[in-house]
Coordinates of C-alpha atoms (C1' of nucleotides) in Angstrom, one line a residue:
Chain X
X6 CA -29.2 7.8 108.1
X7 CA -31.2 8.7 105.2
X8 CA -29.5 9.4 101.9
X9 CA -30.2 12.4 101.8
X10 CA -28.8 13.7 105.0
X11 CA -25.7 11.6 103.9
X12 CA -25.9 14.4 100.6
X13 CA -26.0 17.1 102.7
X14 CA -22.8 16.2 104.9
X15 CA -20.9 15.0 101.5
X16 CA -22.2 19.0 100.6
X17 CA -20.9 20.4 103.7
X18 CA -17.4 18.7 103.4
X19 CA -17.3 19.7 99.8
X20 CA -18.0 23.4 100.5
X21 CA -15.2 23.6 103.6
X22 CA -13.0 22.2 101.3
X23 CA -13.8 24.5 98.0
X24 CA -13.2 27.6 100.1
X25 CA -10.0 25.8 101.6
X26 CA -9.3 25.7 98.1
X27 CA -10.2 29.2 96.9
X28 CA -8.4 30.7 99.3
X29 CA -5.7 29.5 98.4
X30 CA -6.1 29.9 94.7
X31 CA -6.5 33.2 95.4
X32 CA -3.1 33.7 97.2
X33 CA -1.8 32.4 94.2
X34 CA -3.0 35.0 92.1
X35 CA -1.8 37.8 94.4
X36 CA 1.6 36.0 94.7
X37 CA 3.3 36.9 91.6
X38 CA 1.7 40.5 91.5
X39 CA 2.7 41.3 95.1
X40 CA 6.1 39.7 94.7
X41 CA 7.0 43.2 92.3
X42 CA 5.9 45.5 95.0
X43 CA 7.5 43.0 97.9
X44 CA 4.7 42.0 100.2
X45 CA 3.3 39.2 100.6
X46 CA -0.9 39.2 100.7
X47 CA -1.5 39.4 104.2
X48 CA 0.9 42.6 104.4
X49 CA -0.6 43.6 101.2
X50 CA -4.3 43.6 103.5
X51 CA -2.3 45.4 106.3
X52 CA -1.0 48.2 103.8
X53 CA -4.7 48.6 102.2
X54 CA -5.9 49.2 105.7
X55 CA -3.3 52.1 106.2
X56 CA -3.9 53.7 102.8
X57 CA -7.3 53.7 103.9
X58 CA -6.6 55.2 107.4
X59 CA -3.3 56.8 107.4
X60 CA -2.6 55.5 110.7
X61 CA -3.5 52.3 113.1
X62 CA -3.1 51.1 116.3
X63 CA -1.9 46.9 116.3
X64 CA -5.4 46.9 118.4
X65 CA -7.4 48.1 115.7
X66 CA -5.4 47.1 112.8
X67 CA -6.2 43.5 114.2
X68 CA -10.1 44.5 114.5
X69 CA -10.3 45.9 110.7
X70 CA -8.1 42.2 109.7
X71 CA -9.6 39.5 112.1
X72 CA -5.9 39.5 113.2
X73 CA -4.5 38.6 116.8
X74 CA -1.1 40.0 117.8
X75 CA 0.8 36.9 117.2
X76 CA 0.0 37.5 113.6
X77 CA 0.4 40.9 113.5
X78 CA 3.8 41.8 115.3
X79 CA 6.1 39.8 113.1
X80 CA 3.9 40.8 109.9
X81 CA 4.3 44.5 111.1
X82 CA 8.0 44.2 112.1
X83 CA 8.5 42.5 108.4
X84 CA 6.3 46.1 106.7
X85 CA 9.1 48.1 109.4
X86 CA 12.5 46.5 108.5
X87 CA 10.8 46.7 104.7
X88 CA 10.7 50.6 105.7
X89 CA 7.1 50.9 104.6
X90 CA 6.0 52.2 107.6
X91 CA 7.3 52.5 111.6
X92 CA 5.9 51.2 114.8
X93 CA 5.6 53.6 117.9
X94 CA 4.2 53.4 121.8
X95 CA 1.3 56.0 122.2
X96 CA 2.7 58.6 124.1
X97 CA -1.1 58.8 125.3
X98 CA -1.7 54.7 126.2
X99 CA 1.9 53.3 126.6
X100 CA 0.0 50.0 126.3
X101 CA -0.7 50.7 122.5
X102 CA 1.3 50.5 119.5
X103 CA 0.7 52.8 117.1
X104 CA 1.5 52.0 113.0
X105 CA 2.2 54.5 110.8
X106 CA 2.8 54.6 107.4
X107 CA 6.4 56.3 105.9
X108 CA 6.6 58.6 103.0
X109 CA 7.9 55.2 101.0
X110 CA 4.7 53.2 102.9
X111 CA 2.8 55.9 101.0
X112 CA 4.5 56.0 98.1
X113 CA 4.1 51.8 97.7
X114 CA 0.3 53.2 96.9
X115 CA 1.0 53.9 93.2
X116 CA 2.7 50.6 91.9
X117 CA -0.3 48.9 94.3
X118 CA -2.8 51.1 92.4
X119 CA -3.3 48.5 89.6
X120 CA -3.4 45.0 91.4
X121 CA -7.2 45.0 92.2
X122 CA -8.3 45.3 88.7
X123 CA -5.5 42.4 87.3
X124 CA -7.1 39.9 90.0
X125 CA -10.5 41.3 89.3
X126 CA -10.0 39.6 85.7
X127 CA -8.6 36.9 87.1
X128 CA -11.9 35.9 88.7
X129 CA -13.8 35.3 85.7
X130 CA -16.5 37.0 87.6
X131 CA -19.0 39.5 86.9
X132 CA -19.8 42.3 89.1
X133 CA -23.3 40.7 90.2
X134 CA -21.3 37.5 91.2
X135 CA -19.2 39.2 92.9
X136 CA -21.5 40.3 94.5
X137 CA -23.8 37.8 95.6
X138 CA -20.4 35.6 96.8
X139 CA -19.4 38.6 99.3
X140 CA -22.7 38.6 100.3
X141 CA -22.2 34.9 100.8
X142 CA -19.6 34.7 102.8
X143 CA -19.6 37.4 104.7
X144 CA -23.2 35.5 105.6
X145 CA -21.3 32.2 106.7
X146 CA -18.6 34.0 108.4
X147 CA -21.1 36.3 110.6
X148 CA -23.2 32.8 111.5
X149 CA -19.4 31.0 112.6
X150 CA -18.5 33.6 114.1
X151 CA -21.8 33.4 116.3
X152 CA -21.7 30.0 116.5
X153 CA -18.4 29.6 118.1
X154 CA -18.8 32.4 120.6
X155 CA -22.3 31.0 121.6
X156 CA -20.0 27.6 122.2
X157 CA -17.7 29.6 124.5
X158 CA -19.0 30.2 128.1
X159 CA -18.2 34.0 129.0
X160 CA -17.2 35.3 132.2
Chain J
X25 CA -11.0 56.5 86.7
X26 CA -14.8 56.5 87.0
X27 CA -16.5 55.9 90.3
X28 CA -18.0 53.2 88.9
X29 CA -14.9 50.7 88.5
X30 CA -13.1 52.1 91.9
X31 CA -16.4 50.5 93.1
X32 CA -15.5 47.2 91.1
X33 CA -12.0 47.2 92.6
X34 CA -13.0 47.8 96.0
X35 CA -15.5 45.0 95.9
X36 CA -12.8 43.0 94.5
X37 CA -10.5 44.0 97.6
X38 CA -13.5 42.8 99.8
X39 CA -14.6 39.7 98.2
X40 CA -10.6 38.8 98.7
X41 CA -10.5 39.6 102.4
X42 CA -14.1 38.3 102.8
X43 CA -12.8 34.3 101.9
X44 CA -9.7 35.1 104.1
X45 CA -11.7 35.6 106.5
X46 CA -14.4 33.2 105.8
X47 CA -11.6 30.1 105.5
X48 CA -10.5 30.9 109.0
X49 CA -13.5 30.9 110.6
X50 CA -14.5 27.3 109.2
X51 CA -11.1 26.9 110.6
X52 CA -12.1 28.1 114.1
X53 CA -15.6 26.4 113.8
X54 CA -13.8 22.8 113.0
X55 CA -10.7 23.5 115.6
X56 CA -12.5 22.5 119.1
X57 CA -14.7 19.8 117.1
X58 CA -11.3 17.9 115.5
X59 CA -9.7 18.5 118.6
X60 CA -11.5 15.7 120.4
X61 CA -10.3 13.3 117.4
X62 CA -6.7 15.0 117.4
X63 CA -6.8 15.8 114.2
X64 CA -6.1 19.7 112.4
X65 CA -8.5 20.6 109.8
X66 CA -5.8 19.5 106.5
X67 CA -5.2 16.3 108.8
X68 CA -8.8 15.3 109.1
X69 CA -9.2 16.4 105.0
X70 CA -6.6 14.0 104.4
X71 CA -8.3 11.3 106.8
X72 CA -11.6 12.0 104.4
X73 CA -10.1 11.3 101.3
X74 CA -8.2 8.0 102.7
X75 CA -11.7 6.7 104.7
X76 CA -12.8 7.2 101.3
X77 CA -9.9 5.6 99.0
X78 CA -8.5 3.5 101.8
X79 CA -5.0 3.4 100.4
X80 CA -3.3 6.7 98.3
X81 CA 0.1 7.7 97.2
X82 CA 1.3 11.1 98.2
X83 CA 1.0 12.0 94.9
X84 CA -2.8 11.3 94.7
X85 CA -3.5 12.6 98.4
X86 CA -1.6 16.4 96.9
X87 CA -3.5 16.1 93.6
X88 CA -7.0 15.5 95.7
X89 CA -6.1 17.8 98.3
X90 CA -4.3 20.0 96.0
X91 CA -1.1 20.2 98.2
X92 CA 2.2 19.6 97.4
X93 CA 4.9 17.5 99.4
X94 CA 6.2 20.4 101.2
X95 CA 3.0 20.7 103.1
X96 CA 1.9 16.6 103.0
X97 CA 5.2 15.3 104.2
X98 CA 5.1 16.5 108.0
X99 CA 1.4 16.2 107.5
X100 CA 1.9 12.7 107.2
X101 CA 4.6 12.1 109.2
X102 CA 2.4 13.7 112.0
X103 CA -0.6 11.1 111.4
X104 CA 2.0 8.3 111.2
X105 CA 3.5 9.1 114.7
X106 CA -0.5 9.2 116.1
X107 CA -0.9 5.5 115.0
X108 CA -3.5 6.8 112.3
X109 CA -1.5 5.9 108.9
X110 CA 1.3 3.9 107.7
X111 CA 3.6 5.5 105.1
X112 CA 5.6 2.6 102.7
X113 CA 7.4 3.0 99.9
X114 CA 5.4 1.2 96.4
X115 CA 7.5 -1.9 95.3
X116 CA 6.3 -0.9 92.1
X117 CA 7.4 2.0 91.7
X118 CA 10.3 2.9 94.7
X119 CA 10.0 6.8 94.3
X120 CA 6.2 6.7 95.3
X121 CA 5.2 6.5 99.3
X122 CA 2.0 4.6 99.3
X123 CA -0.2 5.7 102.8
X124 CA -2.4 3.5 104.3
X125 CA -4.9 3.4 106.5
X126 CA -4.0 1.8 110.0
X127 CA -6.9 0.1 112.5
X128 CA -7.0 2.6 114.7
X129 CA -7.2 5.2 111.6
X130 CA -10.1 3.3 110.5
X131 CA -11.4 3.5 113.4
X132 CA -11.3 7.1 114.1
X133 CA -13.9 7.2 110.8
X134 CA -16.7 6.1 113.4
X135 CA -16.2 9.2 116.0
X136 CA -16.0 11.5 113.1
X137 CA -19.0 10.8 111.5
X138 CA -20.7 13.5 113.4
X139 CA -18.4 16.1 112.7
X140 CA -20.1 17.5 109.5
X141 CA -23.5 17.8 110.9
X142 CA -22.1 20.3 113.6
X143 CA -20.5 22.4 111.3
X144 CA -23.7 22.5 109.1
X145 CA -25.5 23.8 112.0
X146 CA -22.9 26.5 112.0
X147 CA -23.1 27.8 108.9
X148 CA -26.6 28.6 109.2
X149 CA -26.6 27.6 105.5
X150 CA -29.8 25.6 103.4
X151 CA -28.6 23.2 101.0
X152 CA -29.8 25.6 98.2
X153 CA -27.5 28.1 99.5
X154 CA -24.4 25.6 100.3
X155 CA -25.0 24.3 96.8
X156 CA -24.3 27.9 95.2
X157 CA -22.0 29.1 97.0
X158 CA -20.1 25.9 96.1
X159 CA -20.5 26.4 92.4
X160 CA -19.4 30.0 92.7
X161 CA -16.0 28.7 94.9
X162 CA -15.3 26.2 92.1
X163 CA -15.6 28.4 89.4
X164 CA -13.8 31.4 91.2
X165 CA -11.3 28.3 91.4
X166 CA -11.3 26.8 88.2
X167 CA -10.8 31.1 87.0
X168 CA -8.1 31.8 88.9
X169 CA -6.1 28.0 88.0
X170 CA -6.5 29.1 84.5
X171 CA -5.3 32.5 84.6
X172 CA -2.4 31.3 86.9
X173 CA -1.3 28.5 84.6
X174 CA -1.9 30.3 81.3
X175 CA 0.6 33.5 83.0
X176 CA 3.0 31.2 83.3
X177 CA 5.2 30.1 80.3
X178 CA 5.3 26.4 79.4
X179 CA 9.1 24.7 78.9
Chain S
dC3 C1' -3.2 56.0 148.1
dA4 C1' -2.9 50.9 147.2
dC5 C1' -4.0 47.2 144.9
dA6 C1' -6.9 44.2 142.0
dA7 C1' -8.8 43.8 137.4
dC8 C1' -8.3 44.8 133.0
dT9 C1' -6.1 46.1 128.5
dT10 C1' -2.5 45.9 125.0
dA11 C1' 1.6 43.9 122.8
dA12 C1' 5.0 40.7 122.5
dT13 C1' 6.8 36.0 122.8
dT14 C1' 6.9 31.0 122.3
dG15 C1' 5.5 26.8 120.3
dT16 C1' 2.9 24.1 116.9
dG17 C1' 1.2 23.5 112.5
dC18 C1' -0.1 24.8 107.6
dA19 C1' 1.5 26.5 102.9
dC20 C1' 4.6 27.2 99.2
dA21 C1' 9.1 28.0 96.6
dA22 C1' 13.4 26.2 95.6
dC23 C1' 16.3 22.7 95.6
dA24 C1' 18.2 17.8 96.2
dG25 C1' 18.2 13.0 95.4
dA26 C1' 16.7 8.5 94.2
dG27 C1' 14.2 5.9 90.8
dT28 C1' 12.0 5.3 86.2
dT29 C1' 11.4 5.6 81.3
dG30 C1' 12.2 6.7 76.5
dT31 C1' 15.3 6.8 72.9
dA32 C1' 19.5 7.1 70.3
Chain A
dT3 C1' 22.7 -0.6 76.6
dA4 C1' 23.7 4.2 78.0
dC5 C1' 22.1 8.3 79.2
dA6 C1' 19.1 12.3 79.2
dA7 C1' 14.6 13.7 80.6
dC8 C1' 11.2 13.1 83.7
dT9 C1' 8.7 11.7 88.1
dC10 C1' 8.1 11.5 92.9
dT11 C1' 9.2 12.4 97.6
dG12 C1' 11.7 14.9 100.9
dT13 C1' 14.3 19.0 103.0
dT14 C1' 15.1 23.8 104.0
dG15 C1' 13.7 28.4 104.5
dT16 C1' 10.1 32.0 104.8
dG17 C1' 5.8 33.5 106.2
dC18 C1' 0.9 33.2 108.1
dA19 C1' -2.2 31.7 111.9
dC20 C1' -3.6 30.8 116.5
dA21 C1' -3.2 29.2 121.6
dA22 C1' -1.1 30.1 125.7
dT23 C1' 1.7 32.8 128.4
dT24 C1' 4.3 36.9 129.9
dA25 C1' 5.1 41.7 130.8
dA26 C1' 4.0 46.4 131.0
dG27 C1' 0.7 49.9 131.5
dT28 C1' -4.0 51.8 132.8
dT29 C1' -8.2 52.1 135.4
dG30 C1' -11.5 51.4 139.0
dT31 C1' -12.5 50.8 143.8
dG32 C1' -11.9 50.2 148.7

DNA sequence: CACAACTTAATTGTGCACAACAGAGTTGTA
DNA sequence: TACAACTCTGTTGTGCACAATTAAGTTGTG
């Protein structure tokens, strides 16, 4: 193997790992913020997507967060017995669960209103960076994505 | 507030979710490839940094990985029970665990040696891009450490 | 209508991650 | 030397994440 294909593995491993890192950095940042307004950051993702639309199905809520079920029903039932918000059966499609937030849920929004801009300084970032590193990943994650259901045989 | 910084905070929200996201994707990208070597992705970073050291404490292994016992110990213990390391305490120094590599640990090195080049292919990444999005992961890092450390009040 | 195929959530089991705490060992210093 | 402060690992409890399975409900087709 050629030195520098050797690099470009080292590289590989060293970028896995940064975001591996990152990530949790990140949940670091959001932990003590969050902790005031009780939520932890994945709940605090769940909540921005119900601000945003009011209502959700666990179907959908799982679409708009890359989230399966297993995830989800605990996390939701946690956001329920928190009284943020309350978890119904359509009346429609029994099958479906449909998320809804409560007039406390809504409330919540206010004292969430100024945690974006605390981590936003956080970063050290500029908007441009920002920028380009959504742009980024959201370019990895779209080629994984890909990749592995490419790897899976479908029916 | 002006339109201009709800922009910056909703970029912020997304640039968030966007390495959530992107972090569990490697995750599902590495999952069926570690699988063959029985190894999770946190195992195999650990077997990395010992096919690279040989021989670490627990304390070096959290500092490199940058995870604390809580997380390492069953780690380890797991790797221990599949043959691949040996935990002993130091005789120099009886509070430190010194882990080592076993025979069959080092021997795993050889069938994982062509696990990075698989996930390169997934990333659909050049080395110019890998290389910056790197440097932007360690400096979002090395920002967000900072402001973590510096919020919180030294004894 | 009957029944197979599909959809949607929930459950169970495994593993990662961290906070808080406990306990044994070490070191510096009065 | 005695003892306080510190270091290092481990344990417990909480929560996230996913795979595999189960159960209930819906839809399409003979």
């Amino acid at each position: 193997m050629t030195t520098a294909s050797e690099e470009l593995l080292r590289l590989d491993n060293q970028v896995c790992f940064a975001l591996h890192a990152t990530s949790r950095a990140f949940d670091a940042t959001y932990r003590p913020l969050l902790r005031d307004l009780g939520l932890t950051y994945p709940q605090y993702l769940a909540m921005l997507a119900l601000w945003e639309h009011g209502t959700l199905t666990v179907k959908e809520l799982g679409l708009a967060l890359r989230l399966d079920s297993g995830t989800l029903s605990p996390l939701l039932k946690r956001l329920e017995a928190a009284g943020l918000v309350r978890r119904e059966r359509s009346p429609q499609d029994e099958r479906s669960v449909v998320v809804t937030l409560t007039a406390q849920g809504e409330a919540l929004r206010e004292k969430a209103v100024n945690v974006p801009r605390r981590i936003l300084a956080s970063t050290g970032l500029s908007e441009r960076e920002l920028i380009e590193l959504r742009r980024s990943l959201e370019r990895v994650t779209a080629a994984l994505d890909a990749a592995t259901t490419e790897a899976t045989p479908r029916p």
